[in-house]
Structure formats: C-alpha cells, structure tokens
Amino acid sequence: GLPTRLLDWTKSYYFSAFFAFSEVKINSNGECTIWAINEKSKLEQKSQGLEFIKLSTNKFNYRIKNQLGHFTLSKHTEDSIDEYESKIKSTHGLDDLLWKFDIKFKKDEIDKILNDLNDMGITYSIVYPDLEGYIKESIYKSQLGD
C-alpha cells in the first residue's frame, strides 16, 4: 500500500486475470484493465523509463514463485502508467512496449471468471500463500455460500 517505483508483473495470463477480477470483485464498476509489457520491445531495450529488476528469489518467497512474478523499476517522471504510455506514444509514435487491455463485463460474470480460475488452481491462498490469502479466500468463499 505504499507508493513505490517498483511495479510487479506476472508472466501468466491467468494470474493477471485473477489480479484484475479479484480486485473488481471488491470494487465492481463493470470494467477493469490489464497491462502487459513487451520485454522484446525496441523501447524497452533502450531503457525508456522501465528497467527489469532481477531479484534473487529463494525457495521461501512463495508469493513471487507462485505468481510467476517479476518487477520493473520506473525511472520515468510520470505519476502513472497511463501518463507514461501517453508520453511514449507522443514522443516515439506507436510502439509495442506497453499494451493496455480494457475489459468491460457484466457484474454476474465476475464469479464465473473467478470460479474458472479456481478450477485451474488459481485461488487467493495460492496467489497469497500466507494468512492474508487464507483470509481473502475464506471471505470470498463465504460470500458464495461454499
């Protein structure tokens, strides 16, 4: 919950969907956004504001391991990734560094998506393998009546 220049990313489409829709479950407004970063982009190779950070993860860092997590360090001066993307487009034209997926959905689709992810083994307790994850999963399941 603290402001940071580190952004966490996942290499899994399914985990990114979980992050997007589990937050929507809490604050549903009928839309969410998933950002993707292209490690092979020409702009990324020039270090245009985002630097991939290599973390030495050990076998006890279950969050990063379970989430297939990676981090970038924001070196740009913009206040948000939206502003940063706008700057890239205005400065360099179209580039493939960042992709933004705005997803609109009906409120009743959220539980179906989260249940499908649950069937794949992607749950709060897997994503957050600690007390926080177990509590979130218990709250979520109690709302479903499981």
Backbone as a ProteinNet text record, in pm:
[ID]
protein_1_A
[PRIMARY]
GLPTRLLDWTKSYYFSAFFAFSEVKINSNGECTIWAINEKSKLEQKSQGLEFIKLSTNKFNYRIKNQLGHFTLSKHTEDSIDEYESKIKSTHGLDDLLWKFDIKFKKDEIDKILNDLNDMGITYSIVYPDLEGYIKESIYKSQLGD
[TERTIARY]
78.7	0	82.3	214.4	299.4	334.3	348.1	390.1	530.8	550.2	680	700.9	826.7	858.1	868.6	853	854.7	714.8	705.1	579	596.4	498	508.1	423.2	475.9	415.5	413.8	330.5	331	349.3	410.3	425.9	307.4	206.6	90.6	-33	-95.7	-221.3	-327.3	-324.8	-427.1	-412.4	-289.3	-269.3	-306.5	-275.2	-313.4	-465.4	-535.5	-681.9	-729.6	-665	-702.8	-685.9	-570.4	-547.2	-653.6	-682	-779.9	-918.9	-964.4	-1103.1	-1123.5	-1020.4	-1039.3	-1052.8	-981.8	-998	-1133.4	-1178	-1308.6	-1418.2	-1398.7	-1497.2	-1519.9	-1413.4	-1422.5	-1484.1	-1442.5	-1486.7	-1544.7	-1657.9	-1708.8	-1770	-1718	-1777.1	-1800.3	-1785.5	-1812.3	-1698.6	-1579.3	-1464	-1335.3	-1234	-1101.6	-998	-874.2	-765	-654.6	-601.3	-482.8	-374.2	-258.4	-143.9	-47.9	14.4	118.5	240.8	356.1	481.2	555.4	608.2	680.3	829.9	886.9	1030.6	1117.2	1061.5	1138.6	1119.4	1051.4	1027.1	1158.1	1167.2	1285.7	1301.1	1188.7	1197	1245.1	1202.3	1245.9	1395.7	1447.4	1590.4	1670.2	1606.6	1673.5	1654.4	1590.2	1562.8	1488.6	1377.8	1298.6	1203.1	1253.3	1169.7	1133.6	1146.3	1119.3	1240.7	1286.5	1401.4	1360.8	1385.8	1356.4	1456.6	1404.8	1487.1	1499.7	1620.5	1644.3	1648	1555.3	1551.9	1607.1	1683.5	1729.8	1623.3	1535.8	1429.4	1478.4	1435.6	1473	1349	1368.7	1257.2	1150.6	1178.7	1082.2	997.8	1026.6	948.6	834.6	732.6	624.8	536.7	520.4	436.2	491.9	618.2	678	681.1	716.4	724.3	587.1	484.6	350	291	318.5	259.7	338.8	450	540.1	575.8	613.2	630	764.7	761.2	878.9	851.5	957	942.3	1010.3	954.6	1023	1040.3	1145.7	1171.1	1135.3	1044.5	1002.2	1104.6	1167.2	1264.4	1205.3	1081.6	1017.6	961.5	922.4	874.5	722.7	653.8	507.8	450.9	329.6	266.6	196.5	172.4	100.3	147.7	114.1	149.9	71	-50.5	-128.4	-55.8	-5	68.1	196.1	263.1	386.4	359.3	253.5	217.8	186.6	113.1	81.9	208.9	305.7	432.9	507	510.4	578	515.5	382.6	314.6	338.6	338.4	358.9	504.5	597.6	739.6	789	747.8	803.3	703.2	581.2	478.9	434	371.6	325	443	441.7	542.8	475	544.3	485.4	537.4	584.2	635.6	524.5	417.6	306.9	179.4	105.6	-25.1	-127.6	-234.4	-339.9	-467.5	-521.9	-644.8	-753.9	-847.5	-963.6	-1073	-1120.4	-1218.4	-1348	-1455.2	-1588.1	-1663.3	-1741.7	-1809.7	-1935.8	-2020	-2139.6	-2104.1	-2166.5	-2133.6	-2143.8	-2240.8	-2259.5	-2152.9	-2067	-1961.3	-1838.1	-1823.1	-1704.3	-1690	-1797.6	-1790.2	-1758.8	-1812.9	-1783.5	-1634.9	-1579.4	-1437	-1352.5	-1383	-1305.5	-1323.4	-1443.1	-1463.7	-1384.3	-1378.6	-1297.5	-1149.6	-1101.8	-963	-940.9	-1039.4	-1031.8	-1017.9	-1095.2	-1086.6	-947.4	-878	-741.7	-638	-683.8	-592	-539.5	-600.6	-557.4	-658.8	-619.3	-706	-630.8	-703	-639	-526.4	-548.6	-447.7	-325.1	-337.3	-221	-147.7	-222.5	-163.3	-95.5	-160.9	-107.1	-95.2	11.7	21.3	62.7	-22.3	2.3	-132	-129.8	-253.2	-347.1	-292.2	-374.3	-453.9	-386.8	-452.8	-561	-534.9	-634.4	-758	-735.5	-848.3	-929.7	-861.3	-932	-1010.7	-951	-1021.2	-1142.3	-1128.3	-1241.1	-1355.4	-1322.2	-1424.9	-1493.4	-1414.6	-1470	-1563.8	-1519	-1599.8	-1724.7	-1714.1	-1832.7	-1937.9	-1895.3	-1989.2	-2057.2	-1991.7	-2051.1	-2143.5	-2129.6	-2211.7	-2150.4	-2017.7	-1948	-1921.4
-120.8	0	126.3	116.8	235.1	274.3	404.4	446.3	392.6	339.5	285	297.9	295.9	298.6	157.3	57.4	-80.6	-122.9	-181	-237.2	-387.1	-460.3	-605.1	-654.4	-753.7	-811.5	-962.3	-1028.1	-1173.3	-1218.2	-1332.9	-1388.6	-1476.9	-1482	-1568.4	-1485.1	-1516.1	-1450.3	-1478.1	-1598.2	-1639.2	-1565.5	-1548.6	-1472.8	-1325.7	-1270.6	-1131.1	-1117.2	-1216.1	-1214.1	-1223.7	-1307.5	-1318.8	-1184.5	-1120.2	-991.6	-890.2	-883.5	-785.8	-813.9	-937.6	-967.7	-986.6	-1023.9	-1034	-894.7	-797.2	-658.9	-603.7	-639.6	-595.6	-651.2	-773.7	-835.2	-745.4	-683.2	-595	-460.8	-404.8	-271.9	-279.6	-343.8	-367.4	-242.7	-206.7	-97.6	-140.6	-270.9	-321.5	-310.3	-275	-270.6	-286.5	-337.4	-347.6	-335.8	-318.5	-303.2	-401.9	-462.3	-547	-485.2	-460.4	-407.3	-521.3	-515.8	-611.9	-532.7	-589.1	-525	-622	-567.8	-647.1	-636.7	-745.5	-746.2	-733.6	-760.2	-755.6	-625.3	-531.4	-403	-328	-255.7	-173.7	-65.6	-9.7	92.4	34.3	-86.2	-148.5	-169.1	-207	-231	-102.3	11.3	139.9	194.5	117.6	160.5	293.6	299.6	421.6	436.2	427.4	455.7	336.8	214.6	94.1	3.3	-40.8	-131.5	-259.9	-372.5	-500.1	-524.5	-564.3	-589.5	-740	-785.5	-927	-944.9	-1021.1	-1049	-1188.1	-1199.7	-1333.4	-1393.3	-1470.1	-1531.7	-1664.1	-1692.6	-1821.2	-1907.9	-2028.5	-2122.2	-2082	-1982.8	-1941.5	-1821.7	-1762.4	-1649.6	-1704.2	-1756.9	-1827.1	-1734.3	-1610.8	-1518.3	-1499.5	-1461.7	-1437.4	-1566.6	-1676.5	-1805	-1847.7	-1843.2	-1885.1	-1794.7	-1666.4	-1569.8	-1556	-1626.4	-1609.3	-1461.7	-1401.4	-1257.5	-1204.9	-1083.4	-1007	-861	-781.8	-640.8	-552.5	-432.4	-327.9	-208.9	-134.2	-10.6	104.1	189.7	304.6	415.7	450.5	559.6	686.7	678	793.2	886.6	1006.2	1107.2	1117.9	1041.7	1048.5	985	1029.1	981.4	846.4	802.5	676.8	609.9	483.5	410.1	463	512.8	574.3	696	782.8	901.5	861.8	760.6	713.2	660.6	583.5	531.3	645.7	747	862.9	933.8	947.2	1012	931.4	800	714.4	732.9	731.3	743.7	879.9	985.5	1118.7	1141.4	1080.7	1100.2	1008.1	881.5	781.1	728.6	778.5	722.1	588.8	510.5	380.7	289.4	225.4	127	13.6	-94.9	-212.7	-240	-137.5	-157.7	-196.2	-117.8	-142.9	-170.2	-267.5	-297.3	-284.4	-215.3	-193.3	-260.8	-347.3	-418	-371.4	-292.7	-250.8	-353.9	-411.5	-519.6	-473.5	-480.7	-449.1	-580.7	-588.3	-713.4	-683.9	-783.3	-774.2	-822.1	-762.8	-791.6	-940.7	-1010.1	-1152	-1241.7	-1187	-1265.9	-1280.9	-1194.5	-1196.8	-1330.3	-1377.1	-1503.5	-1619.6	-1618.3	-1725.4	-1725.8	-1609.1	-1599.3	-1648.3	-1601.3	-1642.9	-1792.1	-1846.6	-1990.7	-2070.9	-2022.8	-2090.3	-2089.7	-1976.7	-1968.5	-2060.5	-2067.5	-2157.2	-2302.8	-2340.2	-2475.5	-2504	-2398.1	-2412.3	-2411.1	-2392.9	-2389.8	-2252.1	-2148.9	-2011.7	-1951.8	-1947.1	-1900.6	-1798.9	-1732.8	-1637.6	-1703.2	-1826.8	-1890.3	-1937.4	-1953.7	-1985.5	-1856.5	-1754.9	-1627.3	-1559.9	-1566.1	-1508.6	-1621.7	-1701.8	-1818.9	-1783.4	-1705.9	-1665.4	-1633	-1578.8	-1550.3	-1460.1	-1359.1	-1268.5	-1345.4	-1437.1	-1514.3	-1605	-1667.8	-1757.2	-1680.1	-1562.2	-1478.5	-1433.3	-1384.8	-1340.2	-1454.8	-1572.1	-1686.6	-1725.5	-1720.7	-1752.6	-1653.7	-1526.3	-1423.7	-1445.7	-1469	-1489.7	-1612.1	-1722.7	-1844.6	-1830.7	-1754.4	-1735.4	-1651.6	-1562.8	-1482.7	-1567.8	-1675.4	-1765.2	-1866.4	-1882.5	-1980.9	-2119.9	-2128.2	-2258.7	-2306.2
0	0	0	-3.1	-4.2	-147.4	-173.6	-307.4	-335.7	-455.1	-491.6	-641	-680.6	-823.4	-879.4	-792.6	-838.3	-881.6	-997.8	-1046	-1054.1	-1004.7	-1015.3	-1131.3	-1200.3	-1319	-1302.7	-1377.8	-1382.8	-1526.1	-1542.6	-1677.7	-1714.7	-1631.1	-1654.6	-1688.2	-1800.6	-1836.7	-1730.2	-1677.4	-1581.3	-1448.6	-1401.8	-1279	-1299.6	-1417.2	-1441.9	-1440.5	-1496.4	-1490.9	-1345.8	-1266.8	-1125.4	-1054.4	-1073.2	-1007.2	-1048.8	-1177.2	-1226.5	-1171.9	-1182.1	-1145.5	-995.6	-920.8	-775.9	-715.3	-771	-725	-766.8	-885.5	-934.1	-844.5	-796.5	-706.1	-585.2	-539.4	-422.6	-461.5	-573.6	-617	-758.2	-775.4	-909.4	-971.4	-1088.2	-1165.7	-1310.4	-1338.6	-1471.8	-1570	-1521.9	-1610.2	-1530.3	-1597.5	-1537.1	-1648.2	-1609.5	-1704.5	-1671.3	-1774.7	-1760.3	-1847.7	-1787.7	-1860.3	-1890.9	-2007.2	-2044.4	-2090.1	-2065.8	-2108.1	-2199.6	-2305.9	-2404.8	-2377.9	-2328.3	-2297.1	-2422	-2539.5	-2664	-2740.6	-2679.5	-2744.2	-2765.4	-2876.2	-2902.1	-2796.3	-2748.6	-2644.3	-2512.9	-2480.9	-2354.9	-2359.1	-2473.5	-2486.8	-2470.1	-2492.8	-2475.4	-2333.7	-2245.8	-2107.8	-2105.1	-2173	-2181.8	-2063.5	-1944.8	-1828.4	-1743.3	-1794	-1715.9	-1724.9	-1609.9	-1607.1	-1537.3	-1600.1	-1535.9	-1424.3	-1309.8	-1192.1	-1174	-1159.7	-1131.7	-980.6	-929.6	-787	-762.2	-656.8	-621.1	-529.4	-588.9	-510.2	-456.2	-336.7	-280.1	-267.1	-223.1	-217.1	-116	-32.1	68.9	25.6	-88.7	-138	-223.9	-156.1	-225.5	-307.8	-265.5	-343.8	-484.4	-492.3	-623.7	-704.3	-639.1	-708.8	-760.2	-675.8	-716.5	-823.5	-815	-907.2	-1037.7	-1049.9	-1164.3	-1178.1	-1065.2	-1056.3	-1101.7	-1151.5	-1192.3	-1159.4	-1152.9	-1119	-1222.4	-1238.1	-1313	-1219.6	-1243.1	-1170.6	-1263.8	-1218.9	-1300.6	-1285.5	-1396.7	-1397	-1457.1	-1501.8	-1564.6	-1457.5	-1499.3	-1404.3	-1398.9	-1482.6	-1484.7	-1357.9	-1321.3	-1198.3	-1212.6	-1335	-1354	-1481.8	-1493.6	-1614.7	-1734.8	-1710	-1818.1	-1875	-1785.1	-1830.4	-1902.9	-1851.3	-1913.9	-2055	-2071.1	-2202.7	-2299.3	-2251.7	-2336.9	-2381.6	-2290.4	-2324.8	-2431.1	-2415.6	-2513.2	-2650.9	-2655.8	-2784.9	-2848.3	-2766.5	-2823.6	-2863.6	-2791.6	-2820.9	-2931.2	-2926.9	-3017.4	-3119.3	-3117.2	-3204.4	-3147.5	-3228.3	-3180.8	-3154.4	-3040.3	-3006.7	-2934.1	-2920.8	-2861	-2719.8	-2649.7	-2513.8	-2416.9	-2413.8	-2321.7	-2399	-2351.4	-2407.3	-2296.6	-2327	-2228.8	-2278.3	-2193.6	-2225.6	-2130.8	-2181.9	-2104	-2125.3	-2016.9	-2024.5	-1960.2	-2035.9	-1982.8	-1964.6	-1859.8	-1829	-1749.9	-1742.3	-1659.1	-1519.2	-1421.7	-1282	-1249.6	-1309.7	-1277.6	-1341.4	-1427.7	-1490.1	-1400.9	-1302.1	-1217.4	-1145.2	-1083.3	-1010.5	-1103.6	-1224.6	-1319.6	-1355.2	-1379	-1412	-1295.4	-1174.3	-1057.2	-1028.8	-1053.7	-1035.9	-1138.2	-1261.9	-1364	-1324.6	-1275	-1228.9	-1108.8	-1019.7	-904.6	-952	-1054.4	-1109.4	-1166.9	-1209.1	-1261.8	-1149.7	-1025.5	-912	-878.6	-935.1	-906.5	-809.5	-682.8	-575	-490.2	-402.1	-311.5	-231.8	-184.8	-99.8	-179.2	-310.1	-393.3	-430.6	-467.5	-506.8	-387.5	-271.8	-148	-44.9	-49.5	37.3	180.3	243.8	381.4	444.7	562.5	635.4	555.6	488	407.8	301.3	232	127.3	181.5	295	354.5	400.5	454	497	375.4	270.7	149.5	87.7	83.9	26.2	110.3	241.8	330.7	311.3	301.9	281.1	146.2	41.7	-90.6	-91.8	-35.3	-35.7	52.2	160.4	243.9	172	84.1	5	-100.8	-144.8	-242.6	-179.6	-48.7	21.4	18.7	-11.8	-12.8	128.6
[MASK]
++++++++++++++++++++++++++++++++++++++++++++++++++++++++++++++++++++++++++++++++++++++++++++++++++++++++++++++++++++++++++++++++++++++++++++++++++

